[in-house]
Coordinates of C-alpha atoms and ligand atoms in Angstrom, one line a residue:
M511 CA 105.5 94.9 72.0
E512 CA 106.8 96.0 68.5
T513 CA 110.6 96.5 68.0
I514 CA 111.5 100.0 66.7
N515 CA 115.4 98.8 66.4
D516 CA 114.6 96.7 63.7
K517 CA 112.4 100.0 61.4
N518 CA 114.2 101.9 58.6
L519 CA 114.0 105.5 58.5
N520 CA 111.3 105.9 56.9
E521 CA 109.8 103.6 59.1
I522 CA 110.2 105.7 61.8
E523 CA 108.4 108.6 59.6
I524 CA 105.8 107.5 60.1
L525 CA 105.4 105.6 63.7
V526 CA 106.2 109.5 64.5
D527 CA 104.3 111.2 62.2
K528 CA 101.4 108.8 63.7
L529 CA 102.2 110.1 67.2
N530 CA 102.0 113.9 66.0
E531 CA 105.5 114.7 65.9
K532 CA 107.7 116.6 63.9
K533 CA 108.9 114.1 60.9
F534 CA 113.3 115.8 61.6
R535 CA 112.3 113.6 65.4
A536 CA 112.8 110.9 63.5
K537 CA 116.1 111.0 62.3
Q538 CA 116.5 112.2 65.8
I539 CA 115.8 108.9 67.2
Y540 CA 117.2 106.9 64.6
K541 CA 120.6 108.6 65.1
Q542 CA 120.2 107.4 68.2
I543 CA 119.6 103.2 68.1
H544 CA 122.4 103.7 64.8
N545 CA 124.7 105.5 65.3
N546 CA 125.1 105.9 69.4
K547 CA 123.7 102.9 70.1
I548 CA 121.0 103.7 72.5
N549 CA 118.5 101.4 73.7
D550 CA 116.4 102.8 76.1
F551 CA 114.2 105.6 75.5
F552 CA 114.9 107.3 78.3
E553 CA 118.4 107.6 77.6
M554 CA 117.9 109.6 74.1
T555 CA 118.0 112.8 75.8
D556 CA 117.5 115.3 72.1
I557 CA 114.0 113.6 72.5
P558 CA 111.2 114.6 75.3
L559 CA 110.4 113.3 77.6
N560 CA 106.6 113.1 76.3
L561 CA 107.7 111.6 73.7
R562 CA 110.0 109.7 75.1
E563 CA 107.0 107.7 76.8
K564 CA 105.5 108.1 74.7
L565 CA 107.7 106.1 72.5
S566 CA 108.6 103.7 75.8
L567 CA 104.3 102.8 76.0
E568 CA 103.8 101.3 72.0
Y569 CA 107.8 100.0 71.1
C570 CA 110.6 98.4 72.7
F571 CA 114.0 96.9 71.8
S572 CA 115.6 92.9 71.7
R573 CA 117.2 92.4 75.0
V574 CA 120.7 90.6 74.6
K575 CA 122.4 89.9 78.3
K576 CA 126.5 89.0 77.8
I577 CA 126.5 86.1 81.0
H578 CA 129.7 85.2 80.5
E579 CA 132.6 86.6 78.7
Y580 CA 135.7 84.2 77.0
D581 CA 138.5 85.3 76.5
S582 CA 140.7 83.6 74.0
K583 CA 145.3 84.4 75.6
L584 CA 146.3 83.1 72.2
D585 CA 144.7 85.8 70.0
G586 CA 142.9 88.5 71.3
T587 CA 139.1 86.1 70.2
K588 CA 136.3 86.6 72.6
K589 CA 133.9 84.4 72.6
Y590 CA 129.7 85.6 73.9
L591 CA 127.5 83.6 75.9
F592 CA 124.1 86.3 75.1
E593 CA 120.5 85.7 76.8
L594 CA 117.4 87.0 75.2
N595 CA 113.9 88.7 76.4
D596 CA 113.1 84.3 76.2
G597 CA 115.4 82.9 78.4
N598 CA 117.1 81.5 75.3
V599 CA 121.1 81.7 74.8
I600 CA 123.5 82.5 71.6
E601 CA 126.9 82.7 71.2
T602 CA 128.8 85.9 69.3
V603 CA 132.7 86.3 68.8
F604 CA 134.7 88.3 67.7
M605 CA 137.9 88.8 66.2
P606 CA 140.2 91.5 66.8
Y607 CA 143.2 90.6 64.0
K608 CA 145.2 93.1 62.7
K609 CA 143.5 96.0 61.4
R610 CA 140.7 94.8 61.5
N611 CA 137.7 93.9 63.9
T612 CA 135.9 90.6 62.8
L613 CA 131.8 89.6 64.2
C614 CA 130.4 86.3 63.5
I615 CA 126.4 86.3 64.6
S616 CA 124.3 83.6 65.2
T617 CA 121.3 83.6 63.6
Q618 CA 118.9 81.2 64.7
V619 CA 119.1 79.4 68.4
G620 CA 120.5 75.7 67.7
C621 CA 120.4 74.9 63.8
A622 CA 118.4 73.1 62.1
M623 CA 121.4 71.2 59.0
G624 CA 122.2 67.8 60.9
C625 CA 125.7 68.0 59.8
K626 CA 127.8 65.6 61.7
F627 CA 131.3 66.9 61.9
C628 CA 129.2 70.7 63.8
A629 CA 128.7 72.0 67.9
S630 CA 125.8 73.8 66.9
T631 CA 122.6 71.2 65.7
K632 CA 123.0 69.2 68.8
N633 CA 120.4 70.3 69.9
G634 CA 118.7 70.3 67.1
F635 CA 116.6 73.8 65.8
I636 CA 114.8 75.9 68.3
R637 CA 113.3 79.1 66.9
N638 CA 115.1 82.2 64.4
L639 CA 116.4 84.8 65.5
T640 CA 114.1 87.9 64.8
S641 CA 116.2 91.0 62.9
S642 CA 115.8 93.6 65.3
E643 CA 117.7 90.6 68.0
L644 CA 120.3 90.5 65.2
I645 CA 120.3 93.6 65.1
E646 CA 121.0 94.6 68.7
Q647 CA 123.9 91.5 69.3
T648 CA 125.6 93.0 67.2
Y649 CA 126.1 96.2 68.9
E650 CA 126.5 95.3 71.5
I651 CA 129.2 93.8 71.1
E652 CA 130.3 97.5 70.2
R653 CA 129.1 98.4 73.4
I654 CA 131.6 96.9 75.1
N655 CA 134.5 96.8 71.8
G656 CA 134.0 99.4 69.9
D657 CA 133.0 99.2 65.8
I658 CA 133.7 96.6 64.4
S659 CA 135.0 96.8 60.6
N660 CA 133.4 93.4 59.6
I661 CA 131.0 90.5 60.5
V662 CA 130.9 87.0 59.4
I663 CA 127.4 85.1 59.6
M664 CA 128.7 81.8 60.2
G665 CA 127.7 81.4 63.9
I666 CA 124.4 79.1 65.3
G667 CA 122.3 78.2 63.0
E668 CA 121.7 78.8 58.8
P669 CA 120.4 82.5 58.2
F670 CA 120.1 81.2 54.9
Y671 CA 116.5 79.6 56.8
N672 CA 115.9 83.1 58.1
Y673 CA 116.1 84.8 55.4
D674 CA 113.4 87.6 55.4
N675 CA 115.0 88.6 59.6
L676 CA 118.6 88.8 57.5
V677 CA 118.1 90.7 54.8
K678 CA 116.5 92.7 57.2
Y679 CA 119.1 93.0 59.4
I680 CA 121.9 93.3 57.3
K681 CA 119.7 96.2 55.2
I682 CA 119.3 98.3 58.6
I683 CA 122.9 97.8 59.0
T684 CA 124.5 98.8 56.1
D685 CA 122.2 101.6 55.8
K686 CA 124.0 105.1 55.3
N687 CA 121.7 107.1 57.1
G688 CA 122.4 104.7 60.0
R689 CA 125.8 102.4 60.7
N690 CA 126.7 102.7 57.3
L691 CA 128.5 99.0 57.7
S692 CA 130.0 98.7 53.8
H693 CA 128.8 95.9 52.3
R694 CA 131.7 94.6 51.2
S695 CA 132.4 93.5 54.6
I696 CA 129.6 91.1 55.5
T697 CA 129.9 87.7 54.5
V698 CA 127.1 85.1 54.9
S699 CA 127.8 81.7 55.2
T700 CA 125.3 79.0 54.5
S701 CA 125.4 75.5 53.9
G702 CA 124.2 75.3 50.2
I703 CA 120.3 76.9 50.2
V704 CA 120.1 77.4 46.5
E705 CA 117.2 79.2 45.5
K706 CA 118.4 81.6 48.3
I707 CA 121.3 81.8 46.8
Y708 CA 119.4 82.5 44.4
E709 CA 117.2 85.1 45.5
M710 CA 120.1 86.6 47.3
A711 CA 121.7 87.3 44.2
N712 CA 119.3 89.2 42.9
E713 CA 118.6 91.0 46.7
N714 CA 120.7 93.1 45.6
L715 CA 123.3 93.2 48.5
D716 CA 125.9 92.6 47.1
V717 CA 128.2 91.5 50.5
N718 CA 129.7 88.3 49.5
L719 CA 128.6 84.5 49.9
A720 CA 130.4 81.0 51.7
V721 CA 129.1 78.0 50.1
S722 CA 130.0 75.4 52.9
L723 CA 130.9 73.1 50.8
H724 CA 133.3 71.1 52.2
F725 CA 133.4 67.4 49.7
S726 CA 133.9 67.2 46.4
N727 CA 130.9 64.6 45.8
D728 CA 128.3 64.3 46.5
E729 CA 127.4 61.1 47.5
L730 CA 130.0 62.2 51.0
R731 CA 129.0 65.4 51.3
R732 CA 125.4 63.8 52.0
K733 CA 126.8 61.4 54.5
Y734 CA 128.1 64.9 56.4
M735 CA 125.8 66.9 55.6
P736 CA 121.8 66.2 54.9
I737 CA 121.8 69.0 53.1
G738 CA 123.0 67.5 50.8
K739 CA 120.1 65.2 49.9
K740 CA 118.3 67.8 48.3
Y741 CA 120.6 70.4 46.4
S742 CA 123.8 68.8 44.0
I743 CA 127.0 69.9 43.9
E744 CA 126.6 70.4 40.6
E745 CA 123.8 73.3 41.7
I746 CA 124.6 74.9 43.9
V747 CA 127.8 75.5 41.5
E748 CA 125.7 76.5 39.4
A749 CA 124.0 79.2 42.2
C750 CA 126.9 80.3 43.1
D751 CA 127.9 81.6 39.2
Y752 CA 124.9 83.0 39.1
Y753 CA 125.4 84.7 42.2
F754 CA 129.0 86.3 40.9
K755 CA 127.7 86.8 37.4
N756 CA 124.7 89.2 39.7
T757 CA 127.6 90.9 41.9
G758 CA 130.3 90.7 41.1
R759 CA 131.4 89.7 44.5
R760 CA 133.9 85.8 44.3
V761 CA 132.1 83.8 45.9
S762 CA 134.7 81.4 48.0
Y763 CA 134.3 77.5 49.1
E764 CA 134.9 76.7 53.0
Y765 CA 136.3 73.1 52.9
M766 CA 137.2 71.4 56.6
I767 CA 140.5 69.2 56.3
I768 CA 139.1 66.3 57.6
S769 CA 142.2 63.3 57.6
G770 CA 142.3 61.4 55.0
V771 CA 138.8 61.6 54.6
N772 CA 138.1 64.7 51.6
D773 CA 141.5 65.5 51.7
T774 CA 142.4 62.8 49.0
D775 CA 143.8 63.3 45.4
K776 CA 140.5 62.5 43.9
D777 CA 139.1 65.1 46.0
A778 CA 141.4 67.1 44.1
F779 CA 140.8 66.1 40.5
N780 CA 136.5 66.7 41.2
L781 CA 137.3 70.0 42.9
H782 CA 140.1 70.8 40.0
K783 CA 136.8 69.6 37.6
L784 CA 134.2 71.4 39.6
F785 CA 136.8 74.9 39.6
F786 CA 138.8 75.1 37.0
G787 CA 138.8 78.8 35.3
K788 CA 135.9 80.3 38.0
N789 CA 137.5 83.6 40.3
I790 CA 136.4 81.4 43.6
L791 CA 138.1 81.0 46.6
I792 CA 138.8 78.2 47.8
N793 CA 139.2 78.7 51.6
L794 CA 140.6 75.2 54.1
I795 CA 140.0 74.5 57.6
T796 CA 141.0 72.9 60.2
L797 CA 138.2 70.9 61.8
N798 CA 137.5 72.1 65.3
P799 CA 136.9 68.6 67.3
I800 CA 133.8 68.2 69.4
K801 CA 132.6 65.7 71.1
E802 CA 130.4 64.3 69.1
F803 CA 132.7 63.8 66.7
K804 CA 135.6 62.5 67.6
N805 CA 137.6 59.7 66.1
Y806 CA 137.9 62.3 63.2
K807 CA 140.8 64.9 62.9
S808 CA 142.6 67.3 60.5
D809 CA 145.9 68.7 60.9
L810 CA 148.0 71.6 59.6
I811 CA 150.5 69.6 57.6
S812 CA 147.6 67.9 56.0
T813 CA 145.6 70.4 55.5
N814 CA 149.0 72.5 53.9
N815 CA 149.8 68.8 51.6
F816 CA 146.0 69.6 50.6
A817 CA 146.5 73.9 50.1
N818 CA 149.7 72.2 47.7
K819 CA 148.3 69.2 45.3
L820 CA 145.3 71.9 45.0
T821 CA 147.7 74.8 43.7
K822 CA 149.5 72.7 42.0
L823 CA 146.5 72.8 40.2
G824 CA 145.2 76.0 39.5
L825 CA 143.1 76.7 41.8
N826 CA 142.8 79.4 44.4
V827 CA 143.2 78.4 48.5
S828 CA 143.6 80.5 51.4
I829 CA 144.2 77.9 55.1
R830 CA 141.9 80.5 57.1
K831 CA 143.5 80.9 60.4
S832 CA 141.8 79.0 63.6
M833 CA 141.2 81.8 66.4
G834 CA 140.2 80.8 70.7
K835 CA 141.4 77.7 69.9
D836 CA 141.8 77.6 73.7
I837 CA 137.8 79.2 73.9
N838 CA 136.4 76.6 72.0
A839 CA 136.2 79.0 69.4
S840 CA 133.4 75.8 67.6
C841 CA 130.1 76.9 66.4
G842 CA 128.1 75.8 69.5
Q843 CA 130.5 74.2 71.4
L844 CA 130.1 77.3 74.2
R845 CA 126.7 77.0 74.7
N846 CA 126.8 72.9 74.2
K847 CA 128.6 72.9 76.9
Y848 CA 126.1 75.9 79.0
E849 CA 123.1 74.1 78.5
E850 CA 124.8 70.8 79.8
K851 CA 126.0 71.9 83.3
N852 CA 122.0 74.0 83.6
G853 CA 120.9 71.1 83.0
I854 CA 118.6 72.4 79.7
Ligands
LIG877 N1 124.5 77.3 58.6 C1 126.1 77.8 58.0 C2 126.6 78.8 59.2 C3 127.5 78.2 60.6 S1 127.8 77.3 60.1 C4 127.4 76.9 56.9 O1 127.5 75.6 57.2 O2 127.6 77.9 56.8 C5 129.9 78.1 60.2 C6 131.1 77.7 59.8 O3 131.8 76.8 60.3 C7 130.6 76.4 57.9 O4 131.9 76.2 57.1 C8 130.4 75.2 58.2 O5 131.1 74.4 58.3 C9 132.1 74.4 60.1 N2 132.0 74.2 60.9 C10 130.6 73.5 61.6 N3 131.9 72.8 62.6 C11 132.6 73.1 62.3 C12 134.0 71.7 63.3 N4 134.0 71.3 64.3 N5 135.3 72.5 62.8 C13 135.3 73.9 62.0 N6 134.3 74.6 61.2 C14 133.0 72.9 61.9

């Protein structure tokens, strides 16, 4: 059965017309889905019952069912394990911080990228999330916590390997007739899929782009991030420069400190060479320890030291506040735990 919550207003108008109903019904249905977050035709009480029945025979909603919620005692972060219609499980994180409510969503079940430090990729890739599931993931969090103001697409998966559904999702949630979230409050994080950076730059979406760089030279990057074998750092930076030129959105480079591995003077020098004079941000992240990468660490002292080195070299640097440390809020950790416990 076709899903309805990933259709734009025009598509709903077409389907309403096919059902021999008046055009204004489309707007009512669209509003119920995207403003009132209704995910059941029978709760759309302003729609005549016979139309609700007709709709329910032909269309459906994807479901994300909360099976666990972990609440951080440190900072209010909430992490959810959601079960999809086919029994697969994903993670979604809600982070209240100052006046912002940020949502971190997953784009895939599992991940194919194989980054050595990341829990999401441990059991490989299962499937892409549909655009309908991406929307429902967002709205379910809003039903529970109220409206969110920012979305970071940094959960499980490589968003650019699920490109079409990602773009459809962004178009729907930013639609002025519906959810109307600002493009500027959305950030897509990628491990650096160069063609897709160009494609997104030409998409007219103007969302923020973050790239998981993490290393300052190709040799080291390839060792920890297999995608580095396909695209060089230089190619990635070139694509990001194009993104900035086309969208006016400053690109941020995520750089996770692994003490003694990627925070040397040479690394600072390399980053200076790559970025000096460019309007970019280097976002330093501390490594969240995971079982498979237990011999590596990063601490606030080495992160601060490296930040100082880069600042002295004239680069824009910020240190990302780590949220939900007490609830394994790092990408993929909970899903793995759940699967281990349930023998999956
Ligand atoms: N695949 C996309 C988005 C998901 S990962 C990407 O690579 O950008 C989201 C971010 O979390 C990435 O920057 C990733 O490198 C980072 N990350 C993964 N494992 C981590 C860990 N153990 N500690 C800190 N950050 C981690």
